[in-house]
mmCIF file with all atom_site columns, C-alpha atoms in Angstrom:
data_model
loop_
_atom_site.group_PDB
_atom_site.id
_atom_site.type_symbol
_atom_site.label_atom_id
_atom_site.label_alt_id
_atom_site.label_comp_id
_atom_site.label_asym_id
_atom_site.label_entity_id
_atom_site.label_seq_id
_atom_site.pdbx_PDB_ins_code
_atom_site.Cartn_x
_atom_site.Cartn_y
_atom_site.Cartn_z
_atom_site.occupancy
_atom_site.B_iso_or_equiv
_atom_site.pdbx_formal_charge
_atom_site.auth_seq_id
_atom_site.auth_comp_id
_atom_site.auth_asym_id
_atom_site.auth_atom_id
_atom_site.pdbx_PDB_model_num
ATOM 1   C CA . GLY A 1 1   ? -7.305  1.694   -16.260 1.00 0.00 ? 1   GLY A CA 1
ATOM 2   C CA . ASP A 1 2   ? -8.017  0.320   -12.827 1.00 0.00 ? 2   ASP A CA 1
ATOM 3   C CA . SER A 1 3   ? -9.066  2.737   -10.114 1.00 0.00 ? 3   SER A CA 1
ATOM 4   C CA . VAL A 1 4   ? -10.427 2.797   -6.571  1.00 0.00 ? 4   VAL A CA 1
ATOM 5   C CA . THR A 1 5   ? -12.590 5.523   -5.082  1.00 0.00 ? 5   THR A CA 1
ATOM 6   C CA . GLN A 1 6   ? -12.950 5.927   -1.331  1.00 0.00 ? 6   GLN A CA 1
ATOM 7   C CA . MET A 1 7   ? -14.988 8.295   0.748   1.00 0.00 ? 7   MET A CA 1
ATOM 8   C CA . GLU A 1 8   ? -13.014 11.290  1.901   1.00 0.00 ? 8   GLU A CA 1
ATOM 9   C CA . GLY A 1 9   ? -12.020 11.708  5.492   1.00 0.00 ? 9   GLY A CA 1
ATOM 10  C CA . PRO A 1 10  ? -11.403 12.361  8.155   1.00 0.00 ? 10  PRO A CA 1
ATOM 11  C CA . VAL A 1 11  ? -14.197 10.344  9.678   1.00 0.00 ? 11  VAL A CA 1
ATOM 12  C CA . THR A 1 12  ? -14.628 11.101  13.371  1.00 0.00 ? 12  THR A CA 1
ATOM 13  C CA . LEU A 1 13  ? -16.663 8.721   15.529  1.00 0.00 ? 13  LEU A CA 1
ATOM 14  C CA . SER A 1 14  ? -17.325 8.142   19.174  1.00 0.00 ? 14  SER A CA 1
ATOM 15  C CA . GLU A 1 15  ? -16.190 4.881   20.698  1.00 0.00 ? 15  GLU A CA 1
ATOM 16  C CA . GLU A 1 16  ? -18.673 2.026   20.132  1.00 0.00 ? 16  GLU A CA 1
ATOM 17  C CA . ALA A 1 17  ? -20.208 3.752   17.109  1.00 0.00 ? 17  ALA A CA 1
ATOM 18  C CA . PHE A 1 18  ? -20.883 1.917   13.842  1.00 0.00 ? 18  PHE A CA 1
ATOM 19  C CA . LEU A 1 19  ? -18.368 2.433   11.067  1.00 0.00 ? 19  LEU A CA 1
ATOM 20  C CA . THR A 1 20  ? -18.829 2.376   7.314   1.00 0.00 ? 20  THR A CA 1
ATOM 21  C CA . ILE A 1 21  ? -16.132 3.444   4.878   1.00 0.00 ? 21  ILE A CA 1
ATOM 22  C CA . ASN A 1 22  ? -17.311 3.329   1.287   1.00 0.00 ? 22  ASN A CA 1
ATOM 23  C CA . CYS A 1 23  ? -15.162 1.938   -1.510  1.00 0.00 ? 23  CYS A CA 1
ATOM 24  C CA . THR A 1 24  ? -16.036 1.486   -5.169  1.00 0.00 ? 24  THR A CA 1
ATOM 25  C CA . TYR A 1 25  ? -13.797 0.298   -7.956  1.00 0.00 ? 25  TYR A CA 1
ATOM 26  C CA . THR A 1 26  ? -13.327 0.212   -11.705 1.00 0.00 ? 26  THR A CA 1
ATOM 27  C CA . ALA A 1 27  ? -11.351 -2.672  -13.113 1.00 0.00 ? 27  ALA A CA 1
ATOM 28  C CA . THR A 1 28  ? -10.938 -4.863  -16.149 1.00 0.00 ? 28  THR A CA 1
ATOM 29  C CA . GLY A 1 29  ? -11.540 -8.503  -15.439 1.00 0.00 ? 29  GLY A CA 1
ATOM 30  C CA . TYR A 1 30  ? -12.238 -9.820  -11.972 1.00 0.00 ? 30  TYR A CA 1
ATOM 31  C CA . PRO A 1 31  ? -10.130 -8.135  -9.341  1.00 0.00 ? 31  PRO A CA 1
ATOM 32  C CA . SER A 1 32  ? -9.238  -9.269  -5.866  1.00 0.00 ? 32  SER A CA 1
ATOM 33  C CA . LEU A 1 33  ? -10.159 -6.628  -3.293  1.00 0.00 ? 33  LEU A CA 1
ATOM 34  C CA . PHE A 1 34  ? -8.351  -5.606  -0.130  1.00 0.00 ? 34  PHE A CA 1
ATOM 35  C CA . TRP A 1 35  ? -8.519  -3.304  2.842   1.00 0.00 ? 35  TRP A CA 1
ATOM 36  C CA . TYR A 1 36  ? -5.208  -2.173  4.310   1.00 0.00 ? 36  TYR A CA 1
ATOM 37  C CA . VAL A 1 37  ? -4.731  -0.193  7.527   1.00 0.00 ? 37  VAL A CA 1
ATOM 38  C CA . GLN A 1 38  ? -1.912  2.233   8.316   1.00 0.00 ? 38  GLN A CA 1
ATOM 39  C CA . TYR A 1 39  ? -1.392  3.139   11.961  1.00 0.00 ? 39  TYR A CA 1
ATOM 40  C CA . PRO A 1 40  ? 0.551   6.328   12.718  1.00 0.00 ? 40  PRO A CA 1
ATOM 41  C CA . GLY A 1 41  ? 4.231   5.972   11.855  1.00 0.00 ? 41  GLY A CA 1
ATOM 42  C CA . GLU A 1 42  ? 3.850   2.463   10.514  1.00 0.00 ? 42  GLU A CA 1
ATOM 43  C CA . GLY A 1 43  ? 3.605   0.667   7.204   1.00 0.00 ? 43  GLY A CA 1
ATOM 44  C CA . LEU A 1 44  ? 0.489   -0.802  5.670   1.00 0.00 ? 44  LEU A CA 1
ATOM 45  C CA . GLN A 1 45  ? -0.997  -3.954  7.126   1.00 0.00 ? 45  GLN A CA 1
ATOM 46  C CA . LEU A 1 46  ? -3.462  -6.174  5.345   1.00 0.00 ? 46  LEU A CA 1
ATOM 47  C CA . LEU A 1 47  ? -6.760  -6.002  7.227   1.00 0.00 ? 47  LEU A CA 1
ATOM 48  C CA . LEU A 1 48  ? -8.957  -8.251  5.088   1.00 0.00 ? 48  LEU A CA 1
ATOM 49  C CA . LYS A 1 49  ? -9.467  -9.429  1.542   1.00 0.00 ? 49  LYS A CA 1
ATOM 50  C CA . ALA A 1 50  ? -11.971 -11.013 -0.844  1.00 0.00 ? 50  ALA A CA 1
ATOM 51  C CA . THR A 1 51  ? -11.063 -12.704 -4.088  1.00 0.00 ? 51  THR A CA 1
ATOM 52  C CA . LYS A 1 52  ? -14.421 -13.264 -5.797  1.00 0.00 ? 52  LYS A CA 1
ATOM 53  C CA . ALA A 1 53  ? -17.938 -11.900 -5.950  1.00 0.00 ? 53  ALA A CA 1
ATOM 54  C CA . ASP A 1 54  ? -20.048 -12.303 -2.787  1.00 0.00 ? 54  ASP A CA 1
ATOM 55  C CA . ASP A 1 55  ? -17.012 -13.262 -0.707  1.00 0.00 ? 55  ASP A CA 1
ATOM 56  C CA . LYS A 1 56  ? -16.928 -11.628 2.709   1.00 0.00 ? 56  LYS A CA 1
ATOM 57  C CA . GLY A 1 57  ? -13.579 -10.749 4.222   1.00 0.00 ? 57  GLY A CA 1
ATOM 58  C CA . SER A 1 58  ? -13.390 -10.294 7.974   1.00 0.00 ? 58  SER A CA 1
ATOM 59  C CA . ASN A 1 59  ? -10.759 -9.618  10.604  1.00 0.00 ? 59  ASN A CA 1
ATOM 60  C CA . LYS A 1 60  ? -10.636 -7.945  14.044  1.00 0.00 ? 60  LYS A CA 1
ATOM 61  C CA . GLY A 1 61  ? -14.361 -7.165  13.897  1.00 0.00 ? 61  GLY A CA 1
ATOM 62  C CA . PHE A 1 62  ? -14.105 -5.495  10.482  1.00 0.00 ? 62  PHE A CA 1
ATOM 63  C CA . GLU A 1 63  ? -16.032 -6.886  7.510   1.00 0.00 ? 63  GLU A CA 1
ATOM 64  C CA . ALA A 1 64  ? -16.357 -6.142  3.813   1.00 0.00 ? 64  ALA A CA 1
ATOM 65  C CA . THR A 1 65  ? -18.369 -7.928  1.115   1.00 0.00 ? 65  THR A CA 1
ATOM 66  C CA . TYR A 1 66  ? -17.315 -8.058  -2.537  1.00 0.00 ? 66  TYR A CA 1
ATOM 67  C CA . ARG A 1 67  ? -20.327 -6.757  -4.484  1.00 0.00 ? 67  ARG A CA 1
ATOM 68  C CA . LYS A 1 68  ? -19.794 -7.227  -8.198  1.00 0.00 ? 68  LYS A CA 1
ATOM 69  C CA . GLU A 1 69  ? -23.173 -5.751  -9.176  1.00 0.00 ? 69  GLU A CA 1
ATOM 70  C CA . THR A 1 70  ? -22.377 -2.435  -7.488  1.00 0.00 ? 70  THR A CA 1
ATOM 71  C CA . THR A 1 71  ? -18.552 -2.709  -7.867  1.00 0.00 ? 71  THR A CA 1
ATOM 72  C CA . SER A 1 72  ? -18.208 -1.991  -4.172  1.00 0.00 ? 72  SER A CA 1
ATOM 73  C CA . PHE A 1 73  ? -16.268 -3.269  -1.163  1.00 0.00 ? 73  PHE A CA 1
ATOM 74  C CA . HIS A 1 74  ? -17.436 -1.174  1.783   1.00 0.00 ? 74  HIS A CA 1
ATOM 75  C CA . LEU A 1 75  ? -15.677 -1.600  5.115   1.00 0.00 ? 75  LEU A CA 1
ATOM 76  C CA . GLU A 1 76  ? -17.848 -1.961  8.235   1.00 0.00 ? 76  GLU A CA 1
ATOM 77  C CA . LYS A 1 77  ? -17.368 -2.448  11.935  1.00 0.00 ? 77  LYS A CA 1
ATOM 78  C CA . GLY A 1 78  ? -20.149 -2.663  14.465  1.00 0.00 ? 78  GLY A CA 1
ATOM 79  C CA . SER A 1 79  ? -18.393 -0.975  17.381  1.00 0.00 ? 79  SER A CA 1
ATOM 80  C CA . VAL A 1 80  ? -15.199 0.993   16.900  1.00 0.00 ? 80  VAL A CA 1
ATOM 81  C CA . GLN A 1 81  ? -12.520 1.516   19.526  1.00 0.00 ? 81  GLN A CA 1
ATOM 82  C CA . VAL A 1 82  ? -10.007 4.313   20.045  1.00 0.00 ? 82  VAL A CA 1
ATOM 83  C CA . SER A 1 83  ? -7.327  1.855   18.943  1.00 0.00 ? 83  SER A CA 1
ATOM 84  C CA . ASP A 1 84  ? -8.970  1.646   15.498  1.00 0.00 ? 84  ASP A CA 1
ATOM 85  C CA . SER A 1 85  ? -7.861  5.199   14.747  1.00 0.00 ? 85  SER A CA 1
ATOM 86  C CA . ALA A 1 86  ? -5.779  4.904   11.595  1.00 0.00 ? 86  ALA A CA 1
ATOM 87  C CA . VAL A 1 87  ? -5.878  5.457   7.849   1.00 0.00 ? 87  VAL A CA 1
ATOM 88  C CA . TYR A 1 88  ? -7.746  2.806   5.877   1.00 0.00 ? 88  TYR A CA 1
ATOM 89  C CA . PHE A 1 89  ? -6.956  2.040   2.240   1.00 0.00 ? 89  PHE A CA 1
ATOM 90  C CA . CYS A 1 90  ? -9.106  0.120   -0.188  1.00 0.00 ? 90  CYS A CA 1
ATOM 91  C CA . ALA A 1 91  ? -7.125  -1.606  -2.944  1.00 0.00 ? 91  ALA A CA 1
ATOM 92  C CA . LEU A 1 92  ? -7.538  -3.971  -5.849  1.00 0.00 ? 92  LEU A CA 1
ATOM 93  C CA . ARG A 1 93  ? -5.366  -6.389  -7.756  1.00 0.00 ? 93  ARG A CA 1
ATOM 94  C CA . THR A 1 94  ? -6.120  -7.628  -11.262 1.00 0.00 ? 94  THR A CA 1
ATOM 95  C CA . GLY A 1 95  ? -4.753  -10.183 -13.645 1.00 0.00 ? 95  GLY A CA 1
ATOM 96  C CA . GLY A 1 96  ? -1.831  -12.405 -12.844 1.00 0.00 ? 96  GLY A CA 1
ATOM 97  C CA . GLY A 1 97  ? 0.332   -9.772  -11.276 1.00 0.00 ? 97  GLY A CA 1
ATOM 98  C CA . ASN A 1 98  ? 0.738   -8.541  -7.752  1.00 0.00 ? 98  ASN A CA 1
ATOM 99  C CA . LYS A 1 99  ? 0.527   -4.822  -8.368  1.00 0.00 ? 99  LYS A CA 1
ATOM 100 C CA . LEU A 1 100 ? -1.966  -3.122  -6.040  1.00 0.00 ? 100 LEU A CA 1
ATOM 101 C CA . THR A 1 101 ? -4.039  -0.106  -7.025  1.00 0.00 ? 101 THR A CA 1
ATOM 102 C CA . PHE A 1 102 ? -4.956  1.917   -3.944  1.00 0.00 ? 102 PHE A CA 1
ATOM 103 C CA . GLY A 1 103 ? -7.648  4.403   -3.109  1.00 0.00 ? 103 GLY A CA 1
ATOM 104 C CA . THR A 1 104 ? -6.667  7.710   -1.549  1.00 0.00 ? 104 THR A CA 1
ATOM 105 C CA . GLY A 1 105 ? -7.201  6.467   1.994   1.00 0.00 ? 105 GLY A CA 1
ATOM 106 C CA . THR A 1 106 ? -9.714  7.458   4.664   1.00 0.00 ? 106 THR A CA 1
ATOM 107 C CA . GLN A 1 107 ? -8.537  8.693   8.027   1.00 0.00 ? 107 GLN A CA 1
ATOM 108 C CA . LEU A 1 108 ? -10.589 7.423   10.952  1.00 0.00 ? 108 LEU A CA 1
ATOM 109 C CA . LYS A 1 109 ? -10.481 9.140   14.328  1.00 0.00 ? 109 LYS A CA 1
ATOM 110 C CA . VAL A 1 110 ? -12.260 7.480   17.225  1.00 0.00 ? 110 VAL A CA 1
ATOM 111 C CA . GLU A 1 111 ? -12.834 9.569   20.350  1.00 0.00 ? 111 GLU A CA 1
ATOM 112 C CA . LEU A 1 112 ? -13.868 8.577   23.863  1.00 0.00 ? 112 LEU A CA 1
ATOM 113 C CA . ASP B 2 1   ? 6.608   -6.372  12.574  1.00 0.00 ? 1   ASP B CA 1
ATOM 114 C CA . SER B 2 2   ? 6.109   -7.362  8.943   1.00 0.00 ? 2   SER B CA 1
ATOM 115 C CA . GLY B 2 3   ? 9.656   -8.657  8.503   1.00 0.00 ? 3   GLY B CA 1
ATOM 116 C CA . VAL B 2 4   ? 10.388  -6.145  5.739   1.00 0.00 ? 4   VAL B CA 1
ATOM 117 C CA . THR B 2 5   ? 13.178  -3.748  6.682   1.00 0.00 ? 5   THR B CA 1
ATOM 118 C CA . GLN B 2 6   ? 13.685  -0.359  5.109   1.00 0.00 ? 6   GLN B CA 1
ATOM 119 C CA . THR B 2 7   ? 16.582  1.994   5.704   1.00 0.00 ? 7   THR B CA 1
ATOM 120 C CA . PRO B 2 8   ? 16.944  4.802   6.402   1.00 0.00 ? 8   PRO B CA 1
ATOM 121 C CA . LYS B 2 9   ? 13.701  5.729   8.150   1.00 0.00 ? 9   LYS B CA 1
ATOM 122 C CA . HIS B 2 10  ? 14.147  9.416   7.417   1.00 0.00 ? 10  HIS B CA 1
ATOM 123 C CA . LEU B 2 11  ? 16.187  11.247  4.814   1.00 0.00 ? 11  LEU B CA 1
ATOM 124 C CA . ILE B 2 12  ? 16.544  14.975  4.239   1.00 0.00 ? 12  ILE B CA 1
ATOM 125 C CA . THR B 2 13  ? 18.398  16.137  1.172   1.00 0.00 ? 13  THR B CA 1
ATOM 126 C CA . ALA B 2 14  ? 18.658  19.091  -1.169  1.00 0.00 ? 14  ALA B CA 1
ATOM 127 C CA . THR B 2 15  ? 17.221  19.539  -4.638  1.00 0.00 ? 15  THR B CA 1
ATOM 128 C CA . GLY B 2 16  ? 19.389  18.123  -7.380  1.00 0.00 ? 16  GLY B CA 1
ATOM 129 C CA . GLN B 2 17  ? 20.907  15.460  -5.162  1.00 0.00 ? 17  GLN B CA 1
ATOM 130 C CA . ARG B 2 18  ? 20.771  11.670  -5.458  1.00 0.00 ? 18  ARG B CA 1
ATOM 131 C CA . VAL B 2 19  ? 19.714  9.225   -2.745  1.00 0.00 ? 19  VAL B CA 1
ATOM 132 C CA . THR B 2 20  ? 19.467  5.469   -2.359  1.00 0.00 ? 20  THR B CA 1
ATOM 133 C CA . LEU B 2 21  ? 16.740  3.755   -0.367  1.00 0.00 ? 21  LEU B CA 1
ATOM 134 C CA . ARG B 2 22  ? 17.279  0.200   0.757   1.00 0.00 ? 22  ARG B CA 1
ATOM 135 C CA . CYS B 2 23  ? 14.860  -2.656  1.362   1.00 0.00 ? 23  CYS B CA 1
ATOM 136 C CA . SER B 2 24  ? 15.406  -6.108  2.819   1.00 0.00 ? 24  SER B CA 1
ATOM 137 C CA . PRO B 2 25  ? 12.466  -8.401  2.102   1.00 0.00 ? 25  PRO B CA 1
ATOM 138 C CA . ARG B 2 26  ? 11.052  -11.026 4.433   1.00 0.00 ? 26  ARG B CA 1
ATOM 139 C CA . SER B 2 27  ? 13.060  -14.188 4.584   1.00 0.00 ? 27  SER B CA 1
ATOM 140 C CA . GLY B 2 28  ? 12.066  -16.408 1.667   1.00 0.00 ? 28  GLY B CA 1
ATOM 141 C CA . ASP B 2 29  ? 10.265  -13.701 -0.309  1.00 0.00 ? 29  ASP B CA 1
ATOM 142 C CA . LEU B 2 30  ? 11.418  -13.382 -3.913  1.00 0.00 ? 30  LEU B CA 1
ATOM 143 C CA . SER B 2 31  ? 9.352   -10.370 -5.001  1.00 0.00 ? 31  SER B CA 1
ATOM 144 C CA . VAL B 2 32  ? 9.998   -6.799  -3.979  1.00 0.00 ? 32  VAL B CA 1
ATOM 145 C CA . TYR B 2 33  ? 7.738   -3.844  -4.760  1.00 0.00 ? 33  TYR B CA 1
ATOM 146 C CA . TRP B 2 34  ? 8.249   -0.120  -4.373  1.00 0.00 ? 34  TRP B CA 1
ATOM 147 C CA . TYR B 2 35  ? 5.421   2.327   -3.737  1.00 0.00 ? 35  TYR B CA 1
ATOM 148 C CA . GLN B 2 36  ? 5.392   6.092   -3.334  1.00 0.00 ? 36  GLN B CA 1
ATOM 149 C CA . GLN B 2 37  ? 2.948   7.767   -0.959  1.00 0.00 ? 37  GLN B CA 1
ATOM 150 C CA . SER B 2 38  ? 2.559   11.499  -1.426  1.00 0.00 ? 38  SER B CA 1
ATOM 151 C CA . LEU B 2 39  ? -0.113  13.968  -0.398  1.00 0.00 ? 39  LEU B CA 1
ATOM 152 C CA . ASP B 2 40  ? -1.155  14.837  -3.934  1.00 0.00 ? 40  ASP B CA 1
ATOM 153 C CA . GLN B 2 41  ? -0.765  11.461  -5.672  1.00 0.00 ? 41  GLN B CA 1
ATOM 154 C CA . GLY B 2 42  ? -1.693  9.081   -2.891  1.00 0.00 ? 42  GLY B CA 1
ATOM 155 C CA . LEU B 2 43  ? -0.158  5.584   -2.899  1.00 0.00 ? 43  LEU B CA 1
ATOM 156 C CA . GLN B 2 44  ? 1.297   4.728   -6.286  1.00 0.00 ? 44  GLN B CA 1
ATOM 157 C CA . PHE B 2 45  ? 3.020   1.589   -7.485  1.00 0.00 ? 45  PHE B CA 1
ATOM 158 C CA . LEU B 2 46  ? 6.477   2.261   -8.859  1.00 0.00 ? 46  LEU B CA 1
ATOM 159 C CA . ILE B 2 47  ? 8.132   -1.026  -9.754  1.00 0.00 ? 47  ILE B CA 1
ATOM 160 C CA . GLN B 2 48  ? 8.338   -4.752  -8.966  1.00 0.00 ? 48  GLN B CA 1
ATOM 161 C CA . TYR B 2 49  ? 11.311  -7.085  -9.054  1.00 0.00 ? 49  TYR B CA 1
ATOM 162 C CA . TYR B 2 50  ? 11.132  -10.852 -8.890  1.00 0.00 ? 50  TYR B CA 1
ATOM 163 C CA . ASN B 2 51  ? 14.256  -12.877 -8.154  1.00 0.00 ? 51  ASN B CA 1
ATOM 164 C CA . GLY B 2 52  ? 16.515  -10.185 -9.524  1.00 0.00 ? 52  GLY B CA 1
ATOM 165 C CA . GLU B 2 53  ? 14.574  -9.288  -12.639 1.00 0.00 ? 53  GLU B CA 1
ATOM 166 C CA . GLU B 2 54  ? 12.177  -6.436  -13.298 1.00 0.00 ? 54  GLU B CA 1
ATOM 167 C CA . ARG B 2 55  ? 8.650   -7.837  -13.354 1.00 0.00 ? 55  ARG B CA 1
ATOM 168 C CA . ALA B 2 56  ? 6.297   -4.858  -13.593 1.00 0.00 ? 56  ALA B CA 1
ATOM 169 C CA . LYS B 2 57  ? 6.599   -1.131  -13.938 1.00 0.00 ? 57  LYS B CA 1
ATOM 170 C CA . GLY B 2 58  ? 4.194   1.547   -12.794 1.00 0.00 ? 58  GLY B CA 1
ATOM 171 C CA . ASN B 2 59  ? 4.397   5.312   -12.551 1.00 0.00 ? 59  ASN B CA 1
ATOM 172 C CA . ILE B 2 60  ? 8.135   5.475   -12.057 1.00 0.00 ? 60  ILE B CA 1
ATOM 173 C CA . LEU B 2 61  ? 9.960   8.558   -13.288 1.00 0.00 ? 61  LEU B CA 1
ATOM 174 C CA . GLU B 2 62  ? 12.994  8.213   -15.536 1.00 0.00 ? 62  GLU B CA 1
ATOM 175 C CA . ARG B 2 63  ? 15.054  9.893   -12.790 1.00 0.00 ? 63  ARG B CA 1
ATOM 176 C CA . PHE B 2 64  ? 14.272  6.918   -10.571 1.00 0.00 ? 64  PHE B CA 1
ATOM 177 C CA . SER B 2 65  ? 15.701  3.430   -10.919 1.00 0.00 ? 65  SER B CA 1
ATOM 178 C CA . ALA B 2 66  ? 15.723  0.267   -8.888  1.00 0.00 ? 66  ALA B CA 1
ATOM 179 C CA . GLN B 2 67  ? 17.442  -3.066  -8.746  1.00 0.00 ? 67  GLN B CA 1
ATOM 180 C CA . GLN B 2 68  ? 17.302  -6.302  -6.819  1.00 0.00 ? 68  GLN B CA 1
ATOM 181 C CA . PHE B 2 69  ? 20.546  -7.976  -5.839  1.00 0.00 ? 69  PHE B CA 1
ATOM 182 C CA . PRO B 2 70  ? 21.424  -11.695 -5.638  1.00 0.00 ? 70  PRO B CA 1
ATOM 183 C CA . ASP B 2 71  ? 20.745  -11.683 -1.893  1.00 0.00 ? 71  ASP B CA 1
ATOM 184 C CA . LEU B 2 72  ? 17.259  -10.354 -2.818  1.00 0.00 ? 72  LEU B CA 1
ATOM 185 C CA . HIS B 2 73  ? 17.561  -6.975  -1.138  1.00 0.00 ? 73  HIS B CA 1
ATOM 186 C CA . SER B 2 74  ? 16.528  -4.070  -3.303  1.00 0.00 ? 74  SER B CA 1
ATOM 187 C CA . GLU B 2 75  ? 17.568  -0.475  -3.735  1.00 0.00 ? 75  GLU B CA 1
ATOM 188 C CA . LEU B 2 76  ? 15.597  2.443   -5.129  1.00 0.00 ? 76  LEU B CA 1
ATOM 189 C CA . ASN B 2 77  ? 17.761  5.201   -6.552  1.00 0.00 ? 77  ASN B CA 1
ATOM 190 C CA . LEU B 2 78  ? 16.313  8.682   -6.868  1.00 0.00 ? 78  LEU B CA 1
ATOM 191 C CA . SER B 2 79  ? 18.348  11.293  -8.731  1.00 0.00 ? 79  SER B CA 1
ATOM 192 C CA . SER B 2 80  ? 18.096  14.973  -9.679  1.00 0.00 ? 80  SER B CA 1
ATOM 193 C CA . LEU B 2 81  ? 15.700  15.300  -6.781  1.00 0.00 ? 81  LEU B CA 1
ATOM 194 C CA . GLU B 2 82  ? 12.919  17.872  -6.886  1.00 0.00 ? 82  GLU B CA 1
ATOM 195 C CA . LEU B 2 83  ? 10.748  19.268  -4.106  1.00 0.00 ? 83  LEU B CA 1
ATOM 196 C CA . GLY B 2 84  ? 7.862   17.213  -5.435  1.00 0.00 ? 84  GLY B CA 1
ATOM 197 C CA . ASP B 2 85  ? 9.744   13.981  -4.791  1.00 0.00 ? 85  ASP B CA 1
ATOM 198 C CA . SER B 2 86  ? 9.213   14.475  -1.067  1.00 0.00 ? 86  SER B CA 1
ATOM 199 C CA . ALA B 2 87  ? 7.127   11.484  -0.032  1.00 0.00 ? 87  ALA B CA 1
ATOM 200 C CA . LEU B 2 88  ? 6.992   8.284   1.953   1.00 0.00 ? 88  LEU B CA 1
ATOM 201 C CA . TYR B 2 89  ? 8.513   5.418   -0.021  1.00 0.00 ? 89  TYR B CA 1
ATOM 202 C CA . PHE B 2 90  ? 7.335   1.942   0.884   1.00 0.00 ? 90  PHE B CA 1
ATOM 203 C CA . CYS B 2 91  ? 8.848   -1.368  0.041   1.00 0.00 ? 91  CYS B CA 1
ATOM 204 C CA . ALA B 2 92  ? 6.793   -4.541  0.115   1.00 0.00 ? 92  ALA B CA 1
ATOM 205 C CA . SER B 2 93  ? 7.682   -8.176  -0.452  1.00 0.00 ? 93  SER B CA 1
ATOM 206 C CA . SER B 2 94  ? 5.875   -11.376 -1.280  1.00 0.00 ? 94  SER B CA 1
ATOM 207 C CA . VAL B 2 95  ? 6.731   -15.005 -1.790  1.00 0.00 ? 95  VAL B CA 1
ATOM 208 C CA . SER B 2 96  ? 5.942   -15.239 -5.470  1.00 0.00 ? 96  SER B CA 1
ATOM 209 C CA . ARG B 2 97  ? 5.512   -12.902 -8.425  1.00 0.00 ? 97  ARG B CA 1
ATOM 210 C CA . SER B 2 98  ? 1.724   -12.914 -8.374  1.00 0.00 ? 98  SER B CA 1
ATOM 211 C CA . GLY B 2 99  ? -1.332  -13.839 -6.409  1.00 0.00 ? 99  GLY B CA 1
ATOM 212 C CA . THR B 2 100 ? 0.156   -13.734 -2.934  1.00 0.00 ? 100 THR B CA 1
ATOM 213 C CA . GLU B 2 101 ? -0.077  -11.289 -0.054  1.00 0.00 ? 101 GLU B CA 1
ATOM 214 C CA . ALA B 2 102 ? 2.441   -8.480  0.000   1.00 0.00 ? 102 ALA B CA 1
ATOM 215 C CA . PHE B 2 103 ? 3.944   -7.386  3.334   1.00 0.00 ? 103 PHE B CA 1
ATOM 216 C CA . PHE B 2 104 ? 4.929   -3.749  3.714   1.00 0.00 ? 104 PHE B CA 1
ATOM 217 C CA . GLY B 2 105 ? 7.876   -2.146  5.455   1.00 0.00 ? 105 GLY B CA 1
ATOM 218 C CA . GLN B 2 106 ? 7.553   0.964   7.606   1.00 0.00 ? 106 GLN B CA 1
ATOM 219 C CA . GLY B 2 107 ? 8.717   3.225   4.822   1.00 0.00 ? 107 GLY B CA 1
ATOM 220 C CA . THR B 2 108 ? 11.427  5.807   4.250   1.00 0.00 ? 108 THR B CA 1
ATOM 221 C CA . ARG B 2 109 ? 10.313  9.404   4.587   1.00 0.00 ? 109 ARG B CA 1
ATOM 222 C CA . LEU B 2 110 ? 12.191  11.519  2.060   1.00 0.00 ? 110 LEU B CA 1
ATOM 223 C CA . THR B 2 111 ? 12.188  15.280  2.438   1.00 0.00 ? 111 THR B CA 1
ATOM 224 C CA . VAL B 2 112 ? 13.715  17.339  -0.361  1.00 0.00 ? 112 VAL B CA 1
ATOM 225 C CA . VAL B 2 113 ? 14.535  20.918  0.639   1.00 0.00 ? 113 VAL B CA 1
#
């Protein structure tokens, strides 16, 4: 079945540091890939997405590129802020449905 | 604010009891999804309804059931509750049954004692 593997957290960074959160997937067919963010006490918000190979999703300074050859969708940001502290989930969607398969989430803590 | 409303925000109940979680989707959205977020299982898809009919089923226990009403709100019923059912239950909604972005509510935190 479909699955998503994320790097374990928590990831602790200083403000303005470079962020990478690794995500790899296993899926039948050609999935769409997503990054969701969950701020403390809130629901999940879509951060960015990519629907086909080599697409780059970007939003709020975050980027991720759909790499079919390595089945990866790593999240990057050049300079993190304290306000980026949250849990980040990588997810995929396959076929004609709308069901999302999530990774376990990676907690990011950004300190001054 | 995603526009998806879940009530209650918190629920504490005893083992063996039954609870109902409610979800109001965004205006105009026909699909509703339920997810369970627990420490050991992570975020798991439970079930999807589209315009009142069950569309897809995931890892939903037989003790759990859901429905979507004519006004499109949905309820998730959890019965014979066990300690392991303690989790955050999210509802999400989308315009159509497939291929569109899902918007998540803030969740209902269920604690079974």
